[in-house]
Amino acid sequence: MTKTCIDSTRFGRIEVDEEAVITFSQGLFGFENYRRFVVLCLDEKSPFRWLQSLEEPSLAFVVIEPRYFMPDYAPTISDADAEALGLDADTPYLMFAVVTVPPGKPEQMTANLMGPIIVNAVTRMARQVVVEDDCYSTKHSILQELMKWQSQAREGADAGTDLQGEPEHRDRR
Amino acid sequence: MLVLTCKVNQSIVIGDDIEVVVLEVRGEQVRLGVRAPKSIAVHRKEVYEQIRQENLNAASVSTDDLSSLQARLVEEGNP
C-alpha cells in the first residue's frame, strides 16, 4: 500500500496510507496552494482533531465537529459546492469547523461556522464552503455554546417544554 | 476592469445566465440583485475575506494551546 510521509513541525514524522489522505481541490481560503491533508486524532477522548498538511510541515489546523458543541448546527450549502464535492442526499460525509485560540486565552476559543470543511467520506474530496445562512459567523465561542446547550437540556428536562423560538428571518440577496 | 454606469432597475448581464440588477441607490448604499443559476455561488467578498483571515489566525495554534483547550473542556464538563 502506498504511504505518504511528512516530517511535520508539531508532530514529527507522520506516515499515512494514501487512502487516508483528503484532497481539497481548491485548498482552504488563504491557503489555496495546499491541497493534501490528513486528519490526525491524537487523543480518542478529545473532540479536537488536527488537519495536517502533507505538503507544508508547519501547516496544521485544529478542527472540531460542530455538532459536538452545537447539536442543531444545520448549514445550507450551495448546489455548486455539493456538486463539486459529489454529494447527493445520501452520500456519507464528515464536517469540521476550524478552531481559533487567542494566544494564552483558551477559554476564548472559537469555531468558524461560516466556513466549515466538508469531506465526502467516499471519495475523500474536501472543500471549505461558505454557508448560505446568515446566522453563522466565523467566531462562535465553543465554551459558551456548550454551556448554553447544557442549561437548555436542564431546563427542558425540568419544564418538559419546547424552548425553541421563532427562527430569524432576514432579507438575503 | 470594465466600468459601467447604471440607473436604478437597469442591469448588466454576465455570460448567458447571470444578471446583476441595480435595485436601489440610497446615499452611499447600493442595493443589488443577483440572478444566477443555483450552481453558481454568490457571496459578498467580505465573507471570503473574513474566512480567509480566520484561517490565518487558526493556522498559528500550537500543540500547547490545544492541551489547554482540552483542559478547559474537561473543566466545563462534556455534554
Short mmCIF file of C-alpha atoms in Angstrom, two decimals:
data_model
loop_
_atom_site.label_atom_id
_atom_site.label_comp_id
_atom_site.label_asym_id
_atom_site.label_seq_id
_atom_site.Cartn_x
_atom_site.Cartn_y
_atom_site.Cartn_z
CA MET A 1 0.00 0.00 0.00
CA THR A 2 1.33 3.45 -0.88
CA LYS A 3 2.30 5.59 2.07
CA THR A 4 2.78 9.33 2.28
CA CYS A 5 5.31 10.77 4.69
CA ILE A 6 5.86 14.19 6.14
CA ASP A 7 8.16 15.47 8.88
CA SER A 8 5.63 17.77 10.49
CA THR A 9 6.72 20.69 12.66
CA ARG A 10 4.33 19.88 15.51
CA PHE A 11 4.13 16.09 15.50
CA GLY A 12 7.36 14.85 13.96
CA ARG A 13 7.28 12.20 11.27
CA ILE A 14 3.81 11.23 10.09
CA GLU A 15 3.23 8.28 7.80
CA VAL A 16 -0.24 7.86 6.37
CA ASP A 17 -1.90 5.47 3.97
CA GLU A 18 -2.76 7.07 0.68
CA GLU A 19 -6.40 6.17 1.42
CA ALA A 20 -6.43 8.42 4.49
CA VAL A 21 -5.41 11.48 2.51
CA ILE A 22 -8.10 14.07 1.97
CA THR A 23 -7.83 16.36 -1.02
CA PHE A 24 -9.02 19.94 -1.20
CA SER A 25 -9.25 20.69 -4.91
CA GLN A 26 -9.14 24.41 -4.12
CA GLY A 27 -7.20 24.43 -0.86
CA LEU A 28 -8.53 26.39 2.12
CA PHE A 29 -9.22 30.13 1.88
CA GLY A 30 -5.86 31.86 2.27
CA PHE A 31 -4.01 28.56 1.73
CA GLU A 32 -5.01 27.78 -1.82
CA ASN A 33 -1.69 26.12 -2.69
CA TYR A 34 -2.03 23.29 -0.17
CA ARG A 35 -4.33 20.53 -1.31
CA ARG A 36 -3.43 17.34 0.54
CA PHE A 37 -4.20 16.93 4.24
CA VAL A 38 -4.72 14.24 6.81
CA VAL A 39 -6.96 14.35 9.89
CA LEU A 40 -4.97 13.36 12.97
CA CYS A 41 -6.59 12.11 16.14
CA LEU A 42 -4.06 12.34 18.95
CA ASP A 43 -6.49 11.60 21.75
CA GLU A 44 -9.62 9.50 21.27
CA LYS A 45 -11.32 11.23 24.20
CA SER A 46 -10.81 14.72 22.82
CA PRO A 47 -13.30 16.27 20.38
CA PHE A 48 -10.42 18.09 18.69
CA ARG A 49 -8.56 16.83 15.66
CA TRP A 50 -5.63 18.24 13.72
CA LEU A 51 -5.89 18.86 10.00
CA GLN A 52 -2.24 18.48 8.97
CA SER A 53 -0.94 19.49 5.56
CA LEU A 54 1.02 16.78 3.77
CA GLU A 55 2.81 19.42 1.70
CA GLU A 56 3.83 22.01 4.29
CA PRO A 57 5.23 20.62 7.57
CA SER A 58 4.26 23.68 9.63
CA LEU A 59 0.67 23.95 8.34
CA ALA A 60 -1.94 22.42 10.64
CA PHE A 61 -5.33 23.50 11.92
CA VAL A 62 -7.27 22.43 14.98
CA VAL A 63 -10.72 21.28 13.89
CA ILE A 64 -13.83 20.02 15.68
CA GLU A 65 -17.11 18.51 14.57
CA PRO A 66 -19.53 21.43 15.00
CA ARG A 67 -22.36 19.27 16.32
CA TYR A 68 -20.23 18.40 19.33
CA PHE A 69 -20.93 21.85 20.77
CA MET A 70 -23.96 22.89 18.67
CA PRO A 71 -26.16 19.84 18.07
CA ASP A 72 -28.61 21.79 15.90
CA TYR A 73 -25.97 23.16 13.52
CA ALA A 74 -27.58 22.78 10.10
CA PRO A 75 -25.85 24.88 7.47
CA THR A 76 -27.18 25.26 3.95
CA ILE A 77 -24.53 24.68 1.34
CA SER A 78 -24.79 25.79 -2.26
CA ASP A 79 -25.61 23.40 -5.07
CA ALA A 80 -22.27 24.40 -6.59
CA ASP A 81 -20.39 23.13 -3.53
CA ALA A 82 -22.47 19.96 -3.23
CA GLU A 83 -21.83 19.23 -6.89
CA ALA A 84 -18.10 19.91 -6.64
CA LEU A 85 -17.93 17.51 -3.68
CA GLY A 86 -20.01 14.90 -5.48
CA LEU A 87 -22.50 14.87 -2.60
CA ASP A 88 -26.08 13.81 -3.01
CA ALA A 89 -28.71 13.27 -0.34
CA ASP A 90 -27.29 10.00 0.95
CA THR A 91 -23.55 10.33 0.42
CA PRO A 92 -21.78 9.93 3.78
CA TYR A 93 -19.78 13.00 4.71
CA LEU A 94 -17.76 14.49 7.54
CA MET A 95 -17.97 18.06 8.69
CA PHE A 96 -15.37 20.04 10.59
CA ALA A 97 -15.11 23.62 11.83
CA VAL A 98 -11.72 25.32 12.06
CA VAL A 99 -10.87 26.34 15.63
CA THR A 100 -9.07 29.54 16.57
CA VAL A 101 -7.47 30.06 20.00
CA PRO A 102 -6.32 33.53 21.02
CA PRO A 103 -2.78 33.06 22.41
CA GLY A 104 -2.92 32.35 26.15
CA LYS A 105 -6.74 32.53 26.26
CA PRO A 106 -8.04 29.01 25.63
CA GLU A 107 -11.40 29.91 27.19
CA GLN A 108 -11.95 32.26 24.26
CA MET A 109 -11.56 29.55 21.63
CA THR A 110 -13.92 29.96 18.72
CA ALA A 111 -15.06 27.82 15.82
CA ASN A 112 -15.69 29.08 12.32
CA LEU A 113 -19.23 28.01 11.43
CA MET A 114 -19.48 30.30 8.42
CA GLY A 115 -16.82 28.39 6.55
CA PRO A 116 -16.98 24.72 7.58
CA ILE A 117 -14.95 21.98 5.93
CA ILE A 118 -16.97 19.22 4.31
CA VAL A 119 -15.39 15.91 3.33
CA ASN A 120 -17.02 13.39 1.03
CA ALA A 121 -16.38 10.24 3.08
CA VAL A 122 -16.35 8.04 0.00
CA THR A 123 -14.04 9.94 -2.36
CA ARG A 124 -12.11 11.85 0.39
CA MET A 125 -12.58 15.04 -1.60
CA ALA A 126 -12.94 18.08 0.65
CA ARG A 127 -13.89 21.70 0.39
CA GLN A 128 -14.13 24.66 2.70
CA VAL A 129 -17.55 26.06 1.85
CA VAL A 130 -19.26 29.37 2.56
CA VAL A 131 -22.61 28.57 4.16
CA GLU A 132 -25.70 30.31 2.83
CA ASP A 133 -27.14 31.04 6.28
CA ASP A 134 -26.75 34.48 7.87
CA CYS A 135 -26.93 33.13 11.41
CA TYR A 136 -23.46 31.56 11.39
CA SER A 137 -20.31 33.60 11.88
CA THR A 138 -16.58 32.93 11.76
CA LYS A 139 -16.34 33.15 15.56
CA HIS A 140 -18.68 31.05 17.69
CA SER A 141 -17.49 30.62 21.26
CA ILE A 142 -17.26 26.87 21.81
CA LEU A 143 -17.50 27.07 25.60
CA GLN A 144 -20.49 29.44 25.56
CA GLU A 145 -22.34 27.22 23.12
CA LEU A 146 -21.60 24.15 25.23
CA MET A 147 -22.90 25.87 28.37
CA LYS A 148 -26.00 27.07 26.53
CA TRP A 149 -26.84 23.54 25.43
CA GLN A 150 -26.24 22.13 28.84
CA SER A 151 -28.53 24.65 30.51
CA GLN A 152 -31.19 24.21 27.81
CA ALA A 153 -31.05 20.48 28.30
CA ARG A 154 -31.51 21.00 32.05
CA GLU A 155 -34.40 23.46 31.66
CA GLY A 156 -36.01 21.22 29.06
CA ALA A 157 -35.78 18.30 31.47
CA ASP A 158 -37.23 20.43 34.31
CA ALA A 159 -40.15 22.02 32.49
CA GLY A 160 -40.67 19.48 29.77
CA THR A 161 -41.27 22.33 27.34
CA ASP A 162 -40.00 23.11 23.92
CA LEU A 163 -37.89 26.23 24.23
CA GLN A 164 -37.30 26.79 20.57
CA GLY A 165 -38.13 30.30 19.41
CA GLU A 166 -39.11 31.54 16.01
CA PRO A 167 -36.26 31.22 13.56
CA GLU A 168 -34.81 34.52 12.47
CA HIS A 169 -35.82 35.73 9.07
CA ARG A 170 -33.56 38.06 7.22
CA ASP A 171 -33.59 39.57 3.83
CA ARG A 172 -30.99 37.83 1.70
CA ARG A 173 -29.55 38.85 -1.62
CA MET B 1 -11.85 46.47 -15.07
CA LEU B 2 -14.92 47.16 -17.14
CA VAL B 3 -16.78 50.14 -15.69
CA LEU B 4 -20.47 50.69 -16.45
CA THR B 5 -22.82 53.39 -15.23
CA CYS B 6 -26.33 52.22 -14.47
CA LYS B 7 -29.61 53.70 -13.32
CA VAL B 8 -31.99 52.04 -10.93
CA ASN B 9 -33.68 48.98 -12.46
CA GLN B 10 -31.02 48.70 -15.12
CA SER B 11 -28.95 45.58 -15.09
CA ILE B 12 -25.85 44.03 -16.52
CA VAL B 13 -25.60 40.52 -17.84
CA ILE B 14 -22.53 38.33 -17.36
CA GLY B 15 -22.27 35.38 -19.69
CA ASP B 16 -25.54 33.76 -20.66
CA ASP B 17 -27.23 33.38 -17.35
CA ILE B 18 -26.00 35.84 -14.71
CA GLU B 19 -27.76 39.13 -14.23
CA VAL B 20 -26.92 41.89 -11.73
CA VAL B 21 -29.72 44.41 -11.20
CA VAL B 22 -29.37 47.80 -9.51
CA LEU B 23 -32.43 47.84 -7.24
CA GLU B 24 -31.94 50.98 -5.21
CA VAL B 25 -29.42 53.74 -4.61
CA ARG B 26 -29.66 55.49 -1.28
CA GLY B 27 -26.83 57.80 -0.21
CA GLU B 28 -23.69 55.68 -0.10
CA GLN B 29 -25.53 52.39 -0.35
CA VAL B 30 -26.46 50.48 -3.44
CA ARG B 31 -28.81 47.51 -3.35
CA LEU B 32 -28.04 44.92 -5.95
CA GLY B 33 -30.00 41.89 -7.01
CA VAL B 34 -28.15 38.92 -8.46
CA ARG B 35 -29.93 36.42 -10.64
CA ALA B 36 -27.73 33.39 -11.28
CA PRO B 37 -28.15 29.64 -11.74
CA LYS B 38 -28.19 27.70 -8.47
CA SER B 39 -24.92 26.08 -9.46
CA ILE B 40 -23.12 29.40 -9.07
CA ALA B 41 -22.20 30.52 -5.56
CA VAL B 42 -22.79 34.21 -4.87
CA HIS B 43 -21.39 35.74 -1.68
CA ARG B 44 -20.16 39.10 -0.51
CA LYS B 45 -16.42 39.42 -0.93
CA GLU B 46 -16.14 40.37 2.78
CA VAL B 47 -17.36 36.89 3.69
CA TYR B 48 -14.47 35.22 1.85
CA GLU B 49 -12.11 37.77 3.36
CA GLN B 50 -13.39 37.01 6.90
CA ILE B 51 -12.98 33.28 6.43
CA ARG B 52 -9.50 33.76 4.96
CA GLN B 53 -8.50 35.89 7.95
CA GLU B 54 -9.94 33.35 10.39
CA ASN B 55 -7.96 30.56 8.69
CA LEU B 56 -4.78 32.63 9.01
CA ASN B 57 -5.46 33.11 12.74
CA ALA B 58 -6.24 29.42 13.18
CA ALA B 59 -3.06 28.27 11.47
CA SER B 60 -0.92 29.59 14.32
CA VAL B 61 -2.47 27.43 17.08
CA SER B 62 0.23 25.40 18.85
CA THR B 63 0.01 21.98 20.45
CA ASP B 64 0.30 23.70 23.86
CA ASP B 65 -2.80 25.74 23.02
CA LEU B 66 -4.64 22.54 22.25
CA SER B 67 -3.74 20.86 25.53
CA SER B 68 -5.04 23.89 27.42
CA LEU B 69 -8.18 23.77 25.28
CA GLN B 70 -8.81 20.22 26.32
CA ALA B 71 -8.22 21.15 29.94
CA ARG B 72 -10.91 23.85 29.62
CA LEU B 73 -13.39 21.40 28.13
CA VAL B 74 -12.86 18.95 30.97
CA GLU B 75 -13.47 21.77 33.47
CA GLU B 76 -16.75 22.66 31.78
CA GLY B 77 -17.78 19.04 31.64
CA ASN B 78 -18.52 17.27 28.40
CA PRO B 79 -22.10 17.43 27.14
#
